[in-house]
CSV table of C-alpha atoms in Angstrom, one decimal:
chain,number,residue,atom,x,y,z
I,123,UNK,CA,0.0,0.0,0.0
I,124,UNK,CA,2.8,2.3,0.8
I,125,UNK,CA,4.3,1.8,-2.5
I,126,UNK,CA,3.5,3.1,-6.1
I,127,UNK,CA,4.8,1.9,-9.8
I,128,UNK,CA,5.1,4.3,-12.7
I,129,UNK,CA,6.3,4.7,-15.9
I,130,UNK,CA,5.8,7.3,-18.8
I,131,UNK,CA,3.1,7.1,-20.8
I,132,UNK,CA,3.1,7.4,-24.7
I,133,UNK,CA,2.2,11.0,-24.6
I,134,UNK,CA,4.9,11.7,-22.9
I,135,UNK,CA,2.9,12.2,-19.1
I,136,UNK,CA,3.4,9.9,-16.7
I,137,UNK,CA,1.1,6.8,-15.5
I,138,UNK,CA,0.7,5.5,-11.7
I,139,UNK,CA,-0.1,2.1,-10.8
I,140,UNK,CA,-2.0,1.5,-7.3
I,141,UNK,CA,-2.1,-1.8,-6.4
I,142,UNK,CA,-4.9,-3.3,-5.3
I,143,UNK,CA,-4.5,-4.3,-0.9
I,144,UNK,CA,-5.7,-7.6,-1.4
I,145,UNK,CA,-3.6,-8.5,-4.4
I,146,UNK,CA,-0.7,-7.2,-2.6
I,147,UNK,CA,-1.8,-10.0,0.1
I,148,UNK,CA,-0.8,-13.0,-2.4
I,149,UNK,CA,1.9,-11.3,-4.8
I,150,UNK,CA,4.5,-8.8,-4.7
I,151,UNK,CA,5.1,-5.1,-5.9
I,152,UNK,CA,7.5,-6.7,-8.4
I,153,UNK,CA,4.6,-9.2,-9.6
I,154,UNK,CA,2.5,-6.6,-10.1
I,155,UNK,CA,4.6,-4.4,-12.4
I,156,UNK,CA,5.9,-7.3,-14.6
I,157,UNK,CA,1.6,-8.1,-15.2
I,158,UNK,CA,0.1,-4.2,-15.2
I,159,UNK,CA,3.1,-2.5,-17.0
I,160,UNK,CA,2.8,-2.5,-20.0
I,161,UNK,CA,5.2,-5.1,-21.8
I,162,UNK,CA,8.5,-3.2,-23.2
I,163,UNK,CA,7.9,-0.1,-20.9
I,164,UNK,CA,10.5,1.0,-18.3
I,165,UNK,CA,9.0,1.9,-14.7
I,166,UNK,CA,9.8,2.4,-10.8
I,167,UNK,CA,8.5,1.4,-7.6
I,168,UNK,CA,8.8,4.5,-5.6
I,169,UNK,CA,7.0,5.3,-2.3
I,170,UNK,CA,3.1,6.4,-2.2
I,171,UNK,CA,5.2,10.3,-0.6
I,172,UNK,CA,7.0,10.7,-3.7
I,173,UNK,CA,4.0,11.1,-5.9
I,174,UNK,CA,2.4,14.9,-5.8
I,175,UNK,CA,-0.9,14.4,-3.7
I,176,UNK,CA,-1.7,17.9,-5.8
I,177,UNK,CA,-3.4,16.7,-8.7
I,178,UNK,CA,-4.4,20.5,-10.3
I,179,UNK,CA,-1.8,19.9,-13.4
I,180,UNK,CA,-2.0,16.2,-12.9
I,181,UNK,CA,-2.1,16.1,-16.8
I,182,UNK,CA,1.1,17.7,-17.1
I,183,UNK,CA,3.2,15.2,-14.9
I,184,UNK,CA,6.3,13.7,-16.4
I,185,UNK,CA,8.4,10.8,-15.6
I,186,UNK,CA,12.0,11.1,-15.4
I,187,UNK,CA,14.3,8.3,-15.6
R,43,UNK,CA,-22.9,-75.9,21.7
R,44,UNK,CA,-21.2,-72.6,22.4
R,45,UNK,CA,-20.1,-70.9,19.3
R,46,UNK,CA,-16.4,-71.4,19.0
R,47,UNK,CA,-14.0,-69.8,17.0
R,48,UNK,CA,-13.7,-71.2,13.5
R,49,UNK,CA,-10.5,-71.0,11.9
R,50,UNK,CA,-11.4,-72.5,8.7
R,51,UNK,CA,-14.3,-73.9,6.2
R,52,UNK,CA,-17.7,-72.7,5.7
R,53,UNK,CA,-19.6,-71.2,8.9
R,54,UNK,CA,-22.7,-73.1,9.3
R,55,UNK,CA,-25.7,-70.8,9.8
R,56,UNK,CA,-27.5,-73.3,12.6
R,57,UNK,CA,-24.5,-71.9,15.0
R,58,UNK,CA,-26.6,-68.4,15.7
R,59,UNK,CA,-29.1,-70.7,17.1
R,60,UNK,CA,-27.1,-70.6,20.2
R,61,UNK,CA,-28.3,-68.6,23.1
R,62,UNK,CA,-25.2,-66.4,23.3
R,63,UNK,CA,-22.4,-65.0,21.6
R,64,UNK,CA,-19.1,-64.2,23.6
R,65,UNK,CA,-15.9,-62.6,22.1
R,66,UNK,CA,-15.2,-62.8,18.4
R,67,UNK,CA,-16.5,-64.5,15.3
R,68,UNK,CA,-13.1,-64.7,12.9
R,69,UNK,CA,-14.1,-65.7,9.5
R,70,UNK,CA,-10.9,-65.9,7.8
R,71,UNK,CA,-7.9,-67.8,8.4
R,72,UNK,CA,-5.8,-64.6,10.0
R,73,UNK,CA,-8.4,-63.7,12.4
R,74,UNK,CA,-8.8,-60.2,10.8
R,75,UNK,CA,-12.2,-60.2,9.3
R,76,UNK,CA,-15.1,-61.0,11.1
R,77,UNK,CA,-18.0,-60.3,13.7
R,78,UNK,CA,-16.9,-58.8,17.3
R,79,UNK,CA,-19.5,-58.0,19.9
R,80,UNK,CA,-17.3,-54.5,21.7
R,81,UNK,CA,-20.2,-54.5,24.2
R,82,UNK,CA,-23.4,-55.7,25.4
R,83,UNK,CA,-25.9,-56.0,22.5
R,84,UNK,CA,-23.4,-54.3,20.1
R,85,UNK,CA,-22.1,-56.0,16.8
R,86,UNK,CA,-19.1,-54.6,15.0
R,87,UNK,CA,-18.2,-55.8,11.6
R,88,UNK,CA,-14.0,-56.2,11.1
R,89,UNK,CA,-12.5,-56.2,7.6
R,90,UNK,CA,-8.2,-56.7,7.7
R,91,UNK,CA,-8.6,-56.0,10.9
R,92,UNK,CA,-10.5,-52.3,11.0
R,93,UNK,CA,-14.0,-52.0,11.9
R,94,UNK,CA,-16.2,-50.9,9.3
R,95,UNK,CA,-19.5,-50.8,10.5
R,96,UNK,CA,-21.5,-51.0,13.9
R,97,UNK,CA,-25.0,-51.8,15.0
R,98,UNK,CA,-25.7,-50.1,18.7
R,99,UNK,CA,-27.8,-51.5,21.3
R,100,UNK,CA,-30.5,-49.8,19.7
R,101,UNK,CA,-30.6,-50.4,17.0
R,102,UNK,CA,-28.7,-47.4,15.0
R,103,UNK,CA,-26.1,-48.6,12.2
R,104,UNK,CA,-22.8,-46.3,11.9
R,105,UNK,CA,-20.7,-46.7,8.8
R,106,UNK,CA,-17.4,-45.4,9.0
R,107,UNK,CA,-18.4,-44.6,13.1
R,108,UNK,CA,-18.4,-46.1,16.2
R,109,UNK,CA,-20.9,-44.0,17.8
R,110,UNK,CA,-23.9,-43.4,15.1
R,111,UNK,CA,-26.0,-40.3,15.8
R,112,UNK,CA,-29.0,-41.7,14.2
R,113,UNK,CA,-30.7,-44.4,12.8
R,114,UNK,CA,-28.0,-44.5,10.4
R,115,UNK,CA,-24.8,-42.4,10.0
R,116,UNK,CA,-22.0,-42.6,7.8
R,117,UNK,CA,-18.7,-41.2,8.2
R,118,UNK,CA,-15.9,-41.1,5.6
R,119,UNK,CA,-15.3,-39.4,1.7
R,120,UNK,CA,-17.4,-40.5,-1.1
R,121,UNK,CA,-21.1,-41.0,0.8
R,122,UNK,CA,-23.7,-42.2,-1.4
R,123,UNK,CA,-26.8,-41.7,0.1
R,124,UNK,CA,-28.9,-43.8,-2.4
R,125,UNK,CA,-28.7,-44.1,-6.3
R,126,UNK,CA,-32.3,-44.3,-7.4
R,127,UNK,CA,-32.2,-46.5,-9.9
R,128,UNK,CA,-35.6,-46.1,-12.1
R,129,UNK,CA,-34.4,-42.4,-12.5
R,130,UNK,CA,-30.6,-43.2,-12.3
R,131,UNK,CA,-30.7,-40.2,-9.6
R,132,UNK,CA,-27.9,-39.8,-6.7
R,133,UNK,CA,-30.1,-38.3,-4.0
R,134,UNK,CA,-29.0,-37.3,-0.7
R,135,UNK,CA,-31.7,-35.5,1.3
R,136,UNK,CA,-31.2,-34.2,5.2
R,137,UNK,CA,-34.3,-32.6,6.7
R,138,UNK,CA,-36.4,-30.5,3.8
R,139,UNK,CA,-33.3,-30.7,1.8
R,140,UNK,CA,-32.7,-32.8,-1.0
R,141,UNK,CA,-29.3,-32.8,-3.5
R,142,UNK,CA,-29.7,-34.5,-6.4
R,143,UNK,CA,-27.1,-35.8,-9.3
R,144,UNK,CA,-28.7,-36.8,-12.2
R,145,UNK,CA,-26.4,-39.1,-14.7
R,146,UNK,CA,-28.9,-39.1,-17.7
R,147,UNK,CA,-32.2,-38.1,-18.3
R,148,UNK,CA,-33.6,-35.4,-21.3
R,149,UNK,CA,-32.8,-31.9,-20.3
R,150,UNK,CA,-31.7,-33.0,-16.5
R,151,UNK,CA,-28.5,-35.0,-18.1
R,152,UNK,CA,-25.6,-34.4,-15.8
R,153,UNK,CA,-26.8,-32.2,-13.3
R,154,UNK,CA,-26.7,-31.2,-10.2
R,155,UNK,CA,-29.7,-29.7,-8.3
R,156,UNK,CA,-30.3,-28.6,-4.6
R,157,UNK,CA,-33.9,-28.9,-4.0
R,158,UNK,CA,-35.7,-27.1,-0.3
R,159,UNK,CA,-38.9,-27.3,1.5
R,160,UNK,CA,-40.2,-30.6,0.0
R,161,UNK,CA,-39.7,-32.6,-3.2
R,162,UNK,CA,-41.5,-30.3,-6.0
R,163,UNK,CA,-39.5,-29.2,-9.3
R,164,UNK,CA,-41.1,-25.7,-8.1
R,165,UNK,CA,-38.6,-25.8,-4.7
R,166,UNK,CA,-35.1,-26.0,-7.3
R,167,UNK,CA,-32.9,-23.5,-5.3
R,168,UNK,CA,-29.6,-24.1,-6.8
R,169,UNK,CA,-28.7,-26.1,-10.4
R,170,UNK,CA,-25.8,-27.1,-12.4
R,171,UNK,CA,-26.4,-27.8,-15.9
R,172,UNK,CA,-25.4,-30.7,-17.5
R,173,UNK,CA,-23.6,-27.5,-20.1
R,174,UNK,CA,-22.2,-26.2,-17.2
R,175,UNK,CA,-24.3,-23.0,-16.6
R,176,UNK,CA,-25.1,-21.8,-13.1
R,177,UNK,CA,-28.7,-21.5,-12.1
R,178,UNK,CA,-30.2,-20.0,-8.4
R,179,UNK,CA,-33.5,-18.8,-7.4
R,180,UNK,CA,-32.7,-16.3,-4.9
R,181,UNK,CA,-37.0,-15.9,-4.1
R,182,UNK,CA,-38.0,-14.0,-7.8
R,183,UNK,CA,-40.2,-17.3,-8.2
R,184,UNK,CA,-38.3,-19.2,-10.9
R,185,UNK,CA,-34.7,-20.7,-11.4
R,186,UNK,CA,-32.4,-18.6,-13.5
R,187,UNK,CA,-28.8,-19.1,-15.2
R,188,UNK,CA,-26.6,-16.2,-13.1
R,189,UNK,CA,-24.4,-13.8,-14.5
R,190,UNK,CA,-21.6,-13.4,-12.0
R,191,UNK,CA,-19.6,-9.9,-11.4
R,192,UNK,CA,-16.4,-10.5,-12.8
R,193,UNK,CA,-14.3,-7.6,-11.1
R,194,UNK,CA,-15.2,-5.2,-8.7
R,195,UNK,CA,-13.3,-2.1,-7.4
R,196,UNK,CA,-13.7,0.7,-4.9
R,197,UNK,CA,-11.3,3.8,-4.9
R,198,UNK,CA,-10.7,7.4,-4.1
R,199,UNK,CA,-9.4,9.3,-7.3
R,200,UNK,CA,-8.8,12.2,-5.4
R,201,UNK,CA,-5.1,13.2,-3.7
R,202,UNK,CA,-3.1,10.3,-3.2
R,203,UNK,CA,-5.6,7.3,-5.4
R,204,UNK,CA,-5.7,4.4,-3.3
R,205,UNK,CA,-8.2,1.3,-3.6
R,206,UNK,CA,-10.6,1.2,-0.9
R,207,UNK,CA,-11.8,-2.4,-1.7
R,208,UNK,CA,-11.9,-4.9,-4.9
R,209,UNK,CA,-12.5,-8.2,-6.1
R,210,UNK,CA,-10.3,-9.8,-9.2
R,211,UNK,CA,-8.5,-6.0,-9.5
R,212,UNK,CA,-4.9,-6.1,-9.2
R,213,UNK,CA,-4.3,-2.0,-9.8
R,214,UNK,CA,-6.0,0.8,-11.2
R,215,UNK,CA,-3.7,2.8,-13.3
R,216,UNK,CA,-4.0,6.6,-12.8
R,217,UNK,CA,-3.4,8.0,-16.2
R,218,UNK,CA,-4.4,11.5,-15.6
R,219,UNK,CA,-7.3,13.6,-14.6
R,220,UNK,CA,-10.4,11.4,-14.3
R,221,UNK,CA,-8.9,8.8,-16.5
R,222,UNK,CA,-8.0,5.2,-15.2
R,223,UNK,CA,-7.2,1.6,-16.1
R,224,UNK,CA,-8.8,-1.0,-14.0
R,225,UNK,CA,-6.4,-4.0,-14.6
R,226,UNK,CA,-8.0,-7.6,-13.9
R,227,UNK,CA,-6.2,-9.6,-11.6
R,228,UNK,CA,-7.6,-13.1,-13.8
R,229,UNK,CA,-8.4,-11.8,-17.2
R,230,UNK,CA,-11.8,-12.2,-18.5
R,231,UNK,CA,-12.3,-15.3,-20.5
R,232,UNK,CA,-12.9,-12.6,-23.4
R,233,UNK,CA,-13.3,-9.1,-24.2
R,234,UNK,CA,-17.4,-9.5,-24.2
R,235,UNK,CA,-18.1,-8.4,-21.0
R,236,UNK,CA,-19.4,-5.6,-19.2
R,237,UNK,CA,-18.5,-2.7,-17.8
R,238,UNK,CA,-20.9,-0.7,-15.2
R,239,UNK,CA,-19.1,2.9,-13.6
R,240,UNK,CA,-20.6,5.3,-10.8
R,241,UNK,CA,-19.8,8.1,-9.0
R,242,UNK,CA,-21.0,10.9,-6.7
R,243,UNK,CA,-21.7,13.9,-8.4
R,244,UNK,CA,-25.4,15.2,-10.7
R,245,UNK,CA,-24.1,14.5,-13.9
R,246,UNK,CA,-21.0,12.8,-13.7
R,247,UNK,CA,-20.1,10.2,-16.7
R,248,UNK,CA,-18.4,7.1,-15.7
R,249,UNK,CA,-17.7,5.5,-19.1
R,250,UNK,CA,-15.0,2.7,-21.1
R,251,UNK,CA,-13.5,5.0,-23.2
R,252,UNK,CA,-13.2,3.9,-26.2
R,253,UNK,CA,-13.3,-0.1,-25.6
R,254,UNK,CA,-12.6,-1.2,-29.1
R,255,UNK,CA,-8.9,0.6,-28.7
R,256,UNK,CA,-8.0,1.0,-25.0
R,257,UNK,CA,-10.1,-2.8,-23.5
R,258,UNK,CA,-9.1,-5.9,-23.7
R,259,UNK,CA,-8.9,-9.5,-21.3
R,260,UNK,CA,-6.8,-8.0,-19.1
R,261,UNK,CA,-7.8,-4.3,-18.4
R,262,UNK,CA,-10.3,-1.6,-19.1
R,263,UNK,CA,-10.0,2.2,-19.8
R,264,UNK,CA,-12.6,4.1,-18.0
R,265,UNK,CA,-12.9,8.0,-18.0
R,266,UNK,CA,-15.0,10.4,-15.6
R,267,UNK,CA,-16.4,13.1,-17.1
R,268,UNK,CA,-18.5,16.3,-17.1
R,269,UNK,CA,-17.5,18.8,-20.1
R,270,UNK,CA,-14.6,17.7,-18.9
R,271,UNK,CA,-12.3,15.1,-17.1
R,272,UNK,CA,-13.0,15.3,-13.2
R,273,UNK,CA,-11.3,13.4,-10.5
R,274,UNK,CA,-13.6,12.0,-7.5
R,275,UNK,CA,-13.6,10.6,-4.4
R,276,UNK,CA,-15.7,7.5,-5.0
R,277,UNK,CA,-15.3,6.2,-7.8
R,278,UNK,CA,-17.1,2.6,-8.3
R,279,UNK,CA,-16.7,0.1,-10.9
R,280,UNK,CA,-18.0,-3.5,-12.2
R,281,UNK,CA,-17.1,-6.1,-14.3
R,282,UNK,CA,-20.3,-8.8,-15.6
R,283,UNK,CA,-19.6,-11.4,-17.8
């Protein structure tokens, strides 16, 4: 729960994965991003504090490597 | 004559004539299969040397049990309660309730049905086809094939998104303002299913976007929207197939 995966998105902006508390119950962060990222696309698990919890110019998020 | 233990041949009927029976009636040559009488008025029935069944002092046969709760109780995997043979019907039945597995017969071939109250076609509560299908009457008046709810998910869009609840949802994907992918734990057996989206707010569109392009077995593409893309703070969504 504490834990979020992202990776950039085609249009250059940035996507967040939350997982889900009860998969996380039965499978790992890592799991997760090898199934819900998309296949070929670079991501990070960072922490749930290092994404903005300010969401005004959500749409203009990017992901830096 | 007293009955005495016989070690070999043919046990003569004419020997249960006797007034009494004491100890054990071995009727093979090891002394492992036979009649035992445990206690007073009791017979227990010995195959290689475990007991198998047991008639009590009144009367009540246990299979499987030493201490039968009823008239007759059986204990162990595989019960069969009785195999009606005209119908060539497994039925079980315990109180009002009867479970029946039909081998053949017409449109009942291969299936199962849990029948309550008393033994009408009327009281089907719960059914298995012989195709597989899944039928209930939950009190509407008639059995029904159900549609089960695939995926369910519960989250706050708002701040921090975070996944109050689910069901068969591994992650939601935030992809921007009021725009999320609800990502199937098991995928859906194909991409017919569908998709049902609320949330608070007079107005507020919960929609697939574009499910032709952005759908598939394994996730779904959903927007909120008002003349524009809105995040919320409950934001529900459903899966039927």
């Amino acid at each position: 729960m504490n834990k979020r995966i992202i990776y950039p998105k085609d249009d250059g902006g940035v996507a967040v994965i939350v997982p889900a508390p009860e998969y996380l119950e039965t499978h790992t962060i890592e799991e997760l991003a090898a199934k819900d990222v998309p296949a070929g696309k670079e991501y990070k698990i960072v922490n749930v504090e290092d994404i903005p919890s300010d969401r005004t110019f959500r749409n203009a998020w990017e992901y830096t490597a | 004559m007293p009955i005495q233990k016989i070690t070999s041949g043919v046990v003569d009927a004419s020997v249960f004539s006797s007034p009494t029976i004491s100890g054990n009636l071995s009727l093979d040559s090891t002394g492992t299969t036979g009649v035992r009488v445990p206690s007073a008025n009791t017979l227990a029935f010995h195959t290689a040397g475990t007991e198998d069944m047991r008639i009590t002092s009144n009367g009540w046969i246990g299979v499987g049990t030493t201490t039968p709760a009823n008239t007759f109780t059986v204990k162990g995997t595989g019960i069969v309660a009785e195999r009606d043979i005209d119908t060539d019907r497994l039925i079980a039945t315990y109180n009002d309730i009867n479970i029946f597995a039909n081998a053949t017969g017409g449109t009942n071939h291969n299936t199962f049905t849990i029948r309550q109250s008393n033994n009408t076609t009327s009281n089907n509560r719960l059914r298995i086809t012989g195709t597989g299908l899944l039928q209930f009457d939950s009190g509407y008046g008639d059995i029904a094939t159900a549609y089960g709810c695939r995926a369910w998910v519960n989250f706050n869009g708002t701040g921090t998104p975070a996944i109050r609840s689910s069901g068969n949802v591994s992650s939601i994907t935030d992809n921007g303002t009021g725009d999320y992918n609800i990502n199937f734990a098991n995928a859906m057996p194909n991409v017919d299913y569908t998709f049902i989206g609320n949330t608070e707010g007079i107005g507020m569109c919960v929609a697939a976007e574009d499910p032709q392009l952005y759908s598939s077995t394994t996730t779904i593409r959903m927007t909120i929207y008002r003349g524009g893309y809105f995040d919320r703070s409950y934001v529900y969504a459903a899966i039927f197939r």
